[in-house]
Phi, psi and omega in degrees: 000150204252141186289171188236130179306135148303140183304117161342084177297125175280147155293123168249140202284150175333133158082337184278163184274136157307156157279162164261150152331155165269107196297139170314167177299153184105308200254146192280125204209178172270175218270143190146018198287158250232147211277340205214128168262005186268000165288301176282005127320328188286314191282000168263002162277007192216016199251149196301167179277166189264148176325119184307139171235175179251118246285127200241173157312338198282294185324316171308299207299308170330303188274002179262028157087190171277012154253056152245201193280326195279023229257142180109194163211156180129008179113167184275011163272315214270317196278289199283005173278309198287009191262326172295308203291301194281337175298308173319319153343300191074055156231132177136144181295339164275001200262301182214101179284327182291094182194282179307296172330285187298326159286010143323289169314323214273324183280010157251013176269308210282346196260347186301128191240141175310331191254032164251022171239196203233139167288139193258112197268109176240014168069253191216091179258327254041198177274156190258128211244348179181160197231119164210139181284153129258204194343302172291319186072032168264314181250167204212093198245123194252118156293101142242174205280330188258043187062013151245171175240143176259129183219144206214174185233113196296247103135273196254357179063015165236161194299142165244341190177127197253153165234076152335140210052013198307328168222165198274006144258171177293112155344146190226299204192144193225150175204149207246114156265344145198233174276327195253354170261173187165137211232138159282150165203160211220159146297022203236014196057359173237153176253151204221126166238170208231168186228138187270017175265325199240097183238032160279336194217177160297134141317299165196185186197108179307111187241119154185357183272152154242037193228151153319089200279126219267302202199132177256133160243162189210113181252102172293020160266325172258015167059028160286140169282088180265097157247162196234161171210195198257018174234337122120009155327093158266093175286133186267160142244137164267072212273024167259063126243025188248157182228188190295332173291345177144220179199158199288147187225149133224161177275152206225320200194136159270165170180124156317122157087001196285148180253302178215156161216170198202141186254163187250163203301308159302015163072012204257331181221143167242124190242163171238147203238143172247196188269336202248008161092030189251141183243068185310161193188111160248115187284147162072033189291122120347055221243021152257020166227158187277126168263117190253168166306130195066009196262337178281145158285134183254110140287168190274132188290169128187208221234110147331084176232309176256180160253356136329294023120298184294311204278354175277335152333286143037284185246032179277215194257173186286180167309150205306099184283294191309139202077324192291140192305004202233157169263114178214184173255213203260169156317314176325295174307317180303301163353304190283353194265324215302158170271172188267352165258001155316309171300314180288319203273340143106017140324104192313115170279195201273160199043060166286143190241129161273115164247105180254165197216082189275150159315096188256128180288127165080009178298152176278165158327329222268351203127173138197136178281142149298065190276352196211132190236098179215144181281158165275151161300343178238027159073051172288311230196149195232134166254131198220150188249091150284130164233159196286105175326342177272317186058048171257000196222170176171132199223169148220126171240154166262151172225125168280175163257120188290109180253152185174160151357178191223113141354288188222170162299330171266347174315135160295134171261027180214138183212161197222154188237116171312147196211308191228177158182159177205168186282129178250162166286119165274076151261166182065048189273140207091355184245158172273155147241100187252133178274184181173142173292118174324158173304324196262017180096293239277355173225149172238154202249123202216096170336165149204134171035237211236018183238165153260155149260190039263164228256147165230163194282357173190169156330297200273020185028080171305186115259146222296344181287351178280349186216061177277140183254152195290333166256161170288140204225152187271126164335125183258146137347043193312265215258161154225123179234060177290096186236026191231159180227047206195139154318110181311151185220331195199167172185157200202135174283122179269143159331307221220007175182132179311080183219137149232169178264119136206188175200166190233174199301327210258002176083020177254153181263118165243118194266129180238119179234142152305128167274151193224000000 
């Protein structure tokens, strides 16, 4: 077939509208497309190459392949369904550009070298037990061991202020309630909260653990204060009520042996990790009613291991009474809490409590404890720092959350699958190590040694719903940054700029960014 001449162009005149081309092969027209494709295959092997343009969205969108605009093949019905397809999705750069942004990020997290990062002088503080931004990412505030608190401008890397004495004990955990408010918690049993325009004195200071108090949560939609403590307490606070004497309190939940809690990001579960490897989880939560002992519905516990596995649990025996971390009764008894129309509705009621026991790859005989507790950011997923009770072994594993239907009425509607993990250096034995999930997910920050990792859910820092694997799979490996001369104890991601945090035993803080 003789190749076919480009069309004859009129010269045009000042001022007149141009025409458009008769859109190309390929390219998305009005109807008229050539009666056979494997003819207008042929001919398009003999048609001149088309005029260079200069590289647009259509093009960007092109070159990502079959997650692009173009993804398929067969003609412009197959590109714009596979253009749908990914929009439906919430993918593509005109669909959620924070998508494309966070791999950004992620490929300047992957570029960072220990000797970009930079020391914070933190003097004889003691060691640093937690890191926290706030909101904003403008201040950078240090839990230190010897009752201060530290606060520097992640920025510019210089000190703004020690709040001396901030508790009569070593600092445990700081959380942020907005850009300017932000609450401590101490071994001294009290929480103290500070305003960061007026940082001579507290705002006020919280007395009801009699324990050591461990972590602070905070549900900015009803402005309750939730901290746990080594007294095995979870205190509700109303800080829209607080004054210089404090703030209104109640006890919201007991529990034997608790290590940590953590509320998930919408506030709908709260979980707790103990001493005794067990992983409590309250559904449909409630934090305006108080759970007194035996006052909750018990799901049935049992142990994370398949999704096989889940669904055969299901139909086991009822919950684990020996060992468990919780004072309850039997299922029976639970039963009686439930209402009656929860029940016609097949439905959980609210603060139904689920006792899991996850599933750690390679565990000793001996146990293992839940000493670090962390959430995913879009609540995919809850992450945990396990060591062997013996403190001969020590992981971090991810669990997704299984959500689904209720078996029965008393049955779980959320259940977690073990999904990623990886082997951690069992150094430092005896101190927690708390890791965290990058703001977009897609990375985790992990003591190591006298380091950080991080760590990802595939090579290409995926986010976990794009690559959940069927079986558990090891947590991969971006980065090692070992810039400390001391065991890492914490590390923290800022909100707002390609920065982590960490800090070690020996009290230094080392902040790590790309250089440019």
């Amino acid at each position: 077939m003789r190749p076919i001449p480009p069309p004859a162009r009129s010269p045009r005149r000042p001022g007149a509208p141009s025409l458009s081309p008769a859109p190309r092969s390929g390219e998305l027209g009005l109807p008229g497309a050539p009666e056979s494709s494997a003819a207008s295959a042929q001919e398009s092997r003999h048609l001149p190459p088309p005029p260079r343009r200069r590289p647009g969205p259509d093009c960007k969108a092109e070159s990502r392949g079959r997650h692009g605009l173009c993804a398929g093949l067969g003609g412009p019905g197959a590109r714009l369904f596979g253009w749908l397809k990914e929009r439906s999705l919430g993918r593509g750069l005109f669909v959620d550009p924070a998508r494309d942004n966070f791999r950004t990020m992620t490929s300047l997290y992957g570029s960072i070298h220990p000797a970009d990062s930079v020391y914070l002088s933190t003097r004889t503080h003691g060691a640093v037990f937690n890191l926290e931004y706030s909101p904003d990412g403008s201040v950078l505030t240090v839990a230190c061991e010897q009752t201060e608190v530290l606060l520097f401008d992640p920025i510019s890397s210089k000190h703004i202020k020690t709040l001396s004495e901030a508790h009569e004990d070593c600092v445990n955990n700081i959380r942020f309630l907005d850009n300017r408010l932000f609450a401590t918690c101490s071994d001294d049993t009290t929480i103290a909260l500070w305003d960061l325009r007026k940082l001579n004195t507290k705002v006020c200071t919280l007395h009801g653990h009699t324990s050591w108090v461990k972590n602070i949560e905070y549900d900015t939609n009803t402005r309750l204060l939730v901290t746990s403590g080594f007294d095995g307490n979870v205190i509700i606070w109303d800080t829209n009520r607080y004054t210089e004497d404090g703030c209104p309190h109640k006890k919201f939940f007991h529990t034997r042996f608790l290590m940590r809690m953590r509320l998930t990001p919408d506030c709908s579960k709260m979980l707790i990790s103990t001493s005794s490897g067990y992983l409590l989880i309250l559904h449909d939560l409630d934090l305006t009613k108080s759970l007194e002992v035996g006052s909750y519905p018990i799901l049935r516990a049992r142990r994370t291991t398949s999704s096989s596995d889940l669904t055969t649990s299901s139909s086991s025996s009822g919950p684990r009474v020996s060992g468990s971390p919780c004072h309850h009764s039997d299922s029976n008894s639970s039963e009686k809490h439930m209402s009656r129309a929860s029940q016609r509705e097949g439905v959980s009621p609210r603060n139904s409590l689920e006792v899991v026991t996850p599933e750690v790859l390679g565990e000793s005989d001996h146990g293992n404890c839940i000493t670090s507790l962390q959430l995913h950011p879009k609540g995919w997923a809850t992450l945990l720092r396990c060591s062997s009770n013996s403190d001969d072994e020590e992981c971090t594993c991810v669990y997704e959350f299984q959500e689904g239907a209720p078996v029965r009425p008393v049955s779980p509607r959320c259940s977690l699958r073990l999904t990623h993990y990886i082997e951690e250096a069992n150094v430092g034995r005896g101190y927690i190590k708390e890791l965290c999930f990058s703001p977009d997910g897609r990375m985790i920050s992990s003591p190591h040694g006298y380091g950080i990792r991080l760590l990802g859910f595939d090579k290409q820092c995926s986010e976990l719903v794009d690559c959940l694997p069927k079986e558990a799979s090891p947590l991969r490996v971006i980065r090692s940054l070992y810039s400390h001369n001391d065991v890492v104890l914490t590390t923290k991601f800022s909100p707002t700029h390609c920065q982590i945090a960490s800090g070690c035993l020996s009290g230094r803080v080392s902040l790590y960014q790309p250089k440019f």
